[in-house]
PDB file of C-alpha atoms and ligand atoms in Angstrom:
ATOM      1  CA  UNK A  36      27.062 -24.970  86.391  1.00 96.00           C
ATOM      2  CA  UNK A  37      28.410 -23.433  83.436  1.00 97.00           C
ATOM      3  CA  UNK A  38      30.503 -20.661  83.127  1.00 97.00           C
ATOM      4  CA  UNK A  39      30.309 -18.364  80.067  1.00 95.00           C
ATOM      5  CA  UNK A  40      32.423 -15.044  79.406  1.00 95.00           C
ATOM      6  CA  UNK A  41      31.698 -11.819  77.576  1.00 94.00           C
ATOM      7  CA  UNK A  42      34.654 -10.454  75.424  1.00 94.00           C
ATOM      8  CA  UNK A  43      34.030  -6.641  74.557  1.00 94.00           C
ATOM      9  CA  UNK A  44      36.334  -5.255  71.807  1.00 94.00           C
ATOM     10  CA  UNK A  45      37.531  -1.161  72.000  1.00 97.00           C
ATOM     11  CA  UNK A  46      40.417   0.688  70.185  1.00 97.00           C
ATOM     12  CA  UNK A  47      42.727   2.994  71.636  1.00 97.00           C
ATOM     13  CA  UNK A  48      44.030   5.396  69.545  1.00 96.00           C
ATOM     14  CA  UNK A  49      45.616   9.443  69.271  1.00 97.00           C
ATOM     15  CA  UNK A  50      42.922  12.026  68.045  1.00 96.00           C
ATOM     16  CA  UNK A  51      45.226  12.663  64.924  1.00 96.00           C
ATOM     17  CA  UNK A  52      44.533   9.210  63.846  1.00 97.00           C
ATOM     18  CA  UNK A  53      41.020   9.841  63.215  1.00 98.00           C
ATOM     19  CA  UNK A  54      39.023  10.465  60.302  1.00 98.00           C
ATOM     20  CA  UNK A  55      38.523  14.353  59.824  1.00 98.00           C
ATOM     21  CA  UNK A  56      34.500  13.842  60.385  1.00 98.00           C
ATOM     22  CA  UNK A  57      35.761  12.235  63.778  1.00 98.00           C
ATOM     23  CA  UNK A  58      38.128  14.550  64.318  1.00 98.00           C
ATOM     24  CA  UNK A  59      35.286  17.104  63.938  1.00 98.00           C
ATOM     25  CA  UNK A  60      32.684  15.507  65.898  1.00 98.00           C
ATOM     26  CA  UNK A  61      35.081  15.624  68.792  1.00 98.00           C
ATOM     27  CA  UNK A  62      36.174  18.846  68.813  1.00 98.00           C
ATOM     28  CA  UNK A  63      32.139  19.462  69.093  1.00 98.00           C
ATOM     29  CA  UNK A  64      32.309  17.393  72.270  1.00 98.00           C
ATOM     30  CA  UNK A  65      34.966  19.358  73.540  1.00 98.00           C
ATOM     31  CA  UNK A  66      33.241  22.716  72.889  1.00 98.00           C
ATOM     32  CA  UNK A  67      30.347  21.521  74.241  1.00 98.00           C
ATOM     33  CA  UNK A  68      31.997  20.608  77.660  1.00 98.00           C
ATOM     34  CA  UNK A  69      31.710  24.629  78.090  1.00 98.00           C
ATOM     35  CA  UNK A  70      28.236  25.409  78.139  1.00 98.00           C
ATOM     36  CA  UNK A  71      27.637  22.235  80.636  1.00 98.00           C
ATOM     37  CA  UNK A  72      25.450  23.228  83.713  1.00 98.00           C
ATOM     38  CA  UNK A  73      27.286  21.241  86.382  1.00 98.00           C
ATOM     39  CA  UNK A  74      27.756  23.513  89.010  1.00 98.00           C
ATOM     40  CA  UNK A  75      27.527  20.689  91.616  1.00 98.00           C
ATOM     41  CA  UNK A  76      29.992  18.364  90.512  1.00 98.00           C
ATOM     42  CA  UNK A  77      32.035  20.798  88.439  1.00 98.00           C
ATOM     43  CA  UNK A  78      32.035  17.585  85.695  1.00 98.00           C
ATOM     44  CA  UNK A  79      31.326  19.408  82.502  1.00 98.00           C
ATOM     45  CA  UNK A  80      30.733  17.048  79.794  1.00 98.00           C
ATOM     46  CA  UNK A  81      29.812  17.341  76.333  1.00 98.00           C
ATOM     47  CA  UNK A  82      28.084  14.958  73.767  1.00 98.00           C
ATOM     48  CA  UNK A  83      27.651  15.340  69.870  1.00 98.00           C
ATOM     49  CA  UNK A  84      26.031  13.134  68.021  1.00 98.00           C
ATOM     50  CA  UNK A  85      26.851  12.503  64.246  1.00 98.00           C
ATOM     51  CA  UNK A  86      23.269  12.009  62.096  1.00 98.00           C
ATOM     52  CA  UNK A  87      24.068   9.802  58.773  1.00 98.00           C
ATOM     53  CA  UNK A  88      23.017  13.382  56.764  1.00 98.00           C
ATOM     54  CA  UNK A  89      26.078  14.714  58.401  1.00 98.00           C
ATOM     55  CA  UNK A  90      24.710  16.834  60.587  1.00 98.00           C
ATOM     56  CA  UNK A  91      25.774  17.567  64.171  1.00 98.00           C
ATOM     57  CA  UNK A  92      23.768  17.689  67.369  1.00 98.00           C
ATOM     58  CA  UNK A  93      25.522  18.424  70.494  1.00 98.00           C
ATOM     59  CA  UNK A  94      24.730  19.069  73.842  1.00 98.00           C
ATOM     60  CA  UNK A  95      25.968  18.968  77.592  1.00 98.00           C
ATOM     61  CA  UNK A  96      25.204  17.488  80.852  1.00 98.00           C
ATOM     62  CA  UNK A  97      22.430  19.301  82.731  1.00 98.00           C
ATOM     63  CA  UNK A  98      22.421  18.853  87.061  1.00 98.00           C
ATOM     64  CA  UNK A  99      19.677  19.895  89.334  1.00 98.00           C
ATOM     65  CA  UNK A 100      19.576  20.897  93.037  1.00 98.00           C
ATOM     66  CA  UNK A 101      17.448  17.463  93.213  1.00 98.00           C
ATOM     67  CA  UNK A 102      20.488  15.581  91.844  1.00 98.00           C
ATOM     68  CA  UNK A 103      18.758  12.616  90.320  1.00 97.00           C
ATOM     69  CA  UNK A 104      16.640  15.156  87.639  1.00 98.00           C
ATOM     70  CA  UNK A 105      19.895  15.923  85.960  1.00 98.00           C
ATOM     71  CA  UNK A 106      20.679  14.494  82.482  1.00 98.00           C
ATOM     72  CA  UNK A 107      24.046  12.950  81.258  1.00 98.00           C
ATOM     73  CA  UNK A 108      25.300  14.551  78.152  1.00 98.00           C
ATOM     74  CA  UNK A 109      25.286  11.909  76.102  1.00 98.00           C
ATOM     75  CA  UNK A 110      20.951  11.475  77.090  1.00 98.00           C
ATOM     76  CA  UNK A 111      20.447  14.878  76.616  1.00 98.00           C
ATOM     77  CA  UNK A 112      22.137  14.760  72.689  1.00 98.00           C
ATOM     78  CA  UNK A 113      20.895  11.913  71.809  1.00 98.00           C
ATOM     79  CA  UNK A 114      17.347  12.326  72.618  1.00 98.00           C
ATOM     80  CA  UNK A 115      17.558  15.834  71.298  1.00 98.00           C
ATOM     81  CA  UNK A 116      19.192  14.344  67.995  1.00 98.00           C
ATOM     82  CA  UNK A 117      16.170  11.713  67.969  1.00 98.00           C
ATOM     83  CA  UNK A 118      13.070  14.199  68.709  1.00 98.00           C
ATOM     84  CA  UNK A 119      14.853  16.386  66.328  1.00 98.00           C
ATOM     85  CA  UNK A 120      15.536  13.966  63.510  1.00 98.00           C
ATOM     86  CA  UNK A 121      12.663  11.302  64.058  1.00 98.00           C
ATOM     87  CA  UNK A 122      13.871  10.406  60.240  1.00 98.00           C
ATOM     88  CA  UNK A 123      17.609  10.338  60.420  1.00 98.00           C
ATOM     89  CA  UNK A 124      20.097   7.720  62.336  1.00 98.00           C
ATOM     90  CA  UNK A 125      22.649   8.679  64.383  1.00 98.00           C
ATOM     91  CA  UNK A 126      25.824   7.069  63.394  1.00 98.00           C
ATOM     92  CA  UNK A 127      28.760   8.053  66.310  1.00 98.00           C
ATOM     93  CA  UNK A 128      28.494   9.918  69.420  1.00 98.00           C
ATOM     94  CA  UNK A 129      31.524  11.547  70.655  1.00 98.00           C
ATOM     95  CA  UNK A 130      31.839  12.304  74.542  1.00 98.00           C
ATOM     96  CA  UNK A 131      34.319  14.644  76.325  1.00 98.00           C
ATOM     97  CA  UNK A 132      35.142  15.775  79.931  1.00 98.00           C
ATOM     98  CA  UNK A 133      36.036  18.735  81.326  1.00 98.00           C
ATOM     99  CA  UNK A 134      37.205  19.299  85.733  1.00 98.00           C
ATOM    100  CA  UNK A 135      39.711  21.660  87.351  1.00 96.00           C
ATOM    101  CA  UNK A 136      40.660  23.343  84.167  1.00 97.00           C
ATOM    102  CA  UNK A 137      41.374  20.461  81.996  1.00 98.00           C
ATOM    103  CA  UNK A 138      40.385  17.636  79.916  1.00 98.00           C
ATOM    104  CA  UNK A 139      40.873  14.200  81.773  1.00 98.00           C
ATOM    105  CA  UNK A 140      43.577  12.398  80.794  1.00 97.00           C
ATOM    106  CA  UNK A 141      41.467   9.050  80.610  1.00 97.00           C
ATOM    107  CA  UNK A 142      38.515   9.018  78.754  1.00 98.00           C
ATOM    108  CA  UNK A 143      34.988   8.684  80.478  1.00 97.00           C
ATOM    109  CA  UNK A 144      32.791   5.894  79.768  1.00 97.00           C
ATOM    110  CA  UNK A 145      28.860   6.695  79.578  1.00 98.00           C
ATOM    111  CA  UNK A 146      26.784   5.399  82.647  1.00 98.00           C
ATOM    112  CA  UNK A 147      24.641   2.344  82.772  1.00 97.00           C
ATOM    113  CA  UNK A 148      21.285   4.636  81.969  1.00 97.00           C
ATOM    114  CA  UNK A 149      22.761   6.084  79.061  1.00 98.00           C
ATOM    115  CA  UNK A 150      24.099   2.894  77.592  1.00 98.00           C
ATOM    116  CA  UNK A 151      20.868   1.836  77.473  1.00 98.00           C
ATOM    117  CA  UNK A 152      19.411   5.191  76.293  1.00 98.00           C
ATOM    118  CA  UNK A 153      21.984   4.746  73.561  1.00 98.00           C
ATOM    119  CA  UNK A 154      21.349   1.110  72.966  1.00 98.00           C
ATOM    120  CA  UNK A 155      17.679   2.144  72.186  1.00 97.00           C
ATOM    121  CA  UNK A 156      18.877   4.691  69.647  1.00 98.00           C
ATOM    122  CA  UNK A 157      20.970   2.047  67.668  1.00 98.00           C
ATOM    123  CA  UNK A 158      17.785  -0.692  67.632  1.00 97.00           C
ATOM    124  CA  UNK A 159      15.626   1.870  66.941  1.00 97.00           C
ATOM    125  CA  UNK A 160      17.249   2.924  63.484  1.00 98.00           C
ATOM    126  CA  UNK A 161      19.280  -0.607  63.359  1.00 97.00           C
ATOM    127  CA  UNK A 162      22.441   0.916  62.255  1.00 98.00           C
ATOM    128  CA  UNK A 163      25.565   0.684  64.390  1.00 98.00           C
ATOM    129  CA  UNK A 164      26.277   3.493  66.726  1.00 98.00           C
ATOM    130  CA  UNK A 165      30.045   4.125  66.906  1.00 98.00           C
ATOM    131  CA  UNK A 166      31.353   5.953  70.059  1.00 98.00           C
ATOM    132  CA  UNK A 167      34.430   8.019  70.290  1.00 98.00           C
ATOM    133  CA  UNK A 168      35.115   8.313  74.177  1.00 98.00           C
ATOM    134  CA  UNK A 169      37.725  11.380  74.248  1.00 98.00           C
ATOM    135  CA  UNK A 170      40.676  11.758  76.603  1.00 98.00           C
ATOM    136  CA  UNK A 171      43.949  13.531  76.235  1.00 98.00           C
ATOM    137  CA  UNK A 172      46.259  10.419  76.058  1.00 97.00           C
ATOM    138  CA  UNK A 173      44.041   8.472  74.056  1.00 97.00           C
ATOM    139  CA  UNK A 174      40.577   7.834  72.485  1.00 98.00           C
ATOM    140  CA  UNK A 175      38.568   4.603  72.788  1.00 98.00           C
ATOM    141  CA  UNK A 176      36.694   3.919  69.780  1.00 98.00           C
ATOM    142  CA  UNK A 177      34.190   1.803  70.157  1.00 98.00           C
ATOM    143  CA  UNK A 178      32.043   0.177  66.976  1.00 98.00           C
ATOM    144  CA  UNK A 179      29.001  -0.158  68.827  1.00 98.00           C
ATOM    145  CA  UNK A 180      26.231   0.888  72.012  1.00 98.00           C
ATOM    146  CA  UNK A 181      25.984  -2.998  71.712  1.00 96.00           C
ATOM    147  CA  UNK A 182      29.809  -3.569  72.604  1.00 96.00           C
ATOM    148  CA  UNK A 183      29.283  -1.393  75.595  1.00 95.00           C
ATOM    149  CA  UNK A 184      26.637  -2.832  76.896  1.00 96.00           C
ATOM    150  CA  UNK A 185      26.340  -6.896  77.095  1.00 93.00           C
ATOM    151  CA  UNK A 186      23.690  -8.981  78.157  1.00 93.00           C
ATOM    152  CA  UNK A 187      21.442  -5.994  77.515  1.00 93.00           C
ATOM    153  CA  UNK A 188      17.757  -5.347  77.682  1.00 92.00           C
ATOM    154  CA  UNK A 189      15.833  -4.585  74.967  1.00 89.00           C
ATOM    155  CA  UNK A 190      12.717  -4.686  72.640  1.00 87.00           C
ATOM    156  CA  UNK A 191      13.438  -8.577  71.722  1.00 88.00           C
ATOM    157  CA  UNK A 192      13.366  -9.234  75.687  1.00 91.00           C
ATOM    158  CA  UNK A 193       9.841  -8.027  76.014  1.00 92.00           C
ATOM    159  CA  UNK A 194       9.412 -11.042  74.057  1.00 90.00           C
ATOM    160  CA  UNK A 195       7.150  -9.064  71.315  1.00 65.00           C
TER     161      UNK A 195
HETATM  162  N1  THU B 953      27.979  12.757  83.367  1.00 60.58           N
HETATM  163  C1  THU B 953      27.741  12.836  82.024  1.00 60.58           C
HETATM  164  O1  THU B 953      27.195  13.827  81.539  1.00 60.58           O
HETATM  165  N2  THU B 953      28.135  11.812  81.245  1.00 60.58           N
HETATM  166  C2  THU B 953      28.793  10.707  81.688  1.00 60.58           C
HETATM  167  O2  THU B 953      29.135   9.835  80.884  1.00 60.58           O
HETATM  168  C3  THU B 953      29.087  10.549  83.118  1.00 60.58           C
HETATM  169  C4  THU B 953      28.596  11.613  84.004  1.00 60.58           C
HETATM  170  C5  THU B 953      27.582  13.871  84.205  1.00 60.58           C
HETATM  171  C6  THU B 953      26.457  13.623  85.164  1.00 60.58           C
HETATM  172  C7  THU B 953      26.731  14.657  86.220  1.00 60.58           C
HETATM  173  O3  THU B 953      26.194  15.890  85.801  1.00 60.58           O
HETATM  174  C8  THU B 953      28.242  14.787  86.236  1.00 60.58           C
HETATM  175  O4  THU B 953      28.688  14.261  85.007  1.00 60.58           O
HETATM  176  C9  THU B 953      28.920  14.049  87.390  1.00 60.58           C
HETATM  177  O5  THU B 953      28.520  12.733  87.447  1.00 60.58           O
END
């Protein structure tokens, strides 16, 4: 048997450290976070997406009384951003939380069906995808969906 081990790389760093198109894409998270419809897990999050003509899309998790038929954030951006712009790549997604009257301290990571919602994005227009995962202490910055996601599944797998 042979063991092998996957490394994945992130940065930590303040908000006031990034870029001001960063900086700006976050703050579009953050605003986001209010017009969230969570009212069953009071989780508001927000997503915007940054499109390589500069433009912003943004959006916010949607729940349903049938819990499963609620969308992520992040989903609901991103697949507005590529039904929207069928032409343009997305180049960073920002992501932000919102619960009992404050942002969390730690940022949140996107869940396993949006990595690979994401992941499809970034093949799709093969151009990285950087994510900025917001928290008051710290942002991660990530270069990649790819980085978030190892040993994925994707079009190559189908074996086309
Ligand atoms: N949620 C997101 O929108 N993005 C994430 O990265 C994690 C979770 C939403 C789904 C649900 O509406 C609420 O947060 C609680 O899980």
């Amino acid at each position: 048997m042979e063991t092998k081990t996957v490394i994945t790389e992130f940065s930590l760093c303040k908000t006031e450290e990034l870029n001001t198109t960063y900086q700006t894409l976050v703050s579009r998270a953050q605003e986001q976070t209010a017009k969230a419809y969570a009212p069953y897990s009071n989780f508001h999050v927000g997503a915007a997406v940054l499109l390589e003509n500069g433009e912003i899309v943004a959006a916010s998790n949607q729940e349903n009384s049938a819990y499963p038929s609620g969308l992520c954030a992040e989903r609901v951006a991103m697949m507005y951003a590529n039904a929207q712009y069928p032409d343009v790549a997305p180049v960073a997604i920002a992501i932000a939380a919102y619960t009992q009257g404050s942002f969390l301290a730690n940022p949140i990571t996107p869940c396993g069906a949006c990595r690979q919602v994401l992941l499809e994005s970034e093949m799709r227009y093969e151009k990285d995808i950087t994510v900025l995962l917001y928290g008051t202490d710290h942002v991660y910055l990530i270069d990649n969906i790819r980085k978030l996601l190892p040993l994925c599944f994707e079009k190559s797998s189908l074996g086309r």
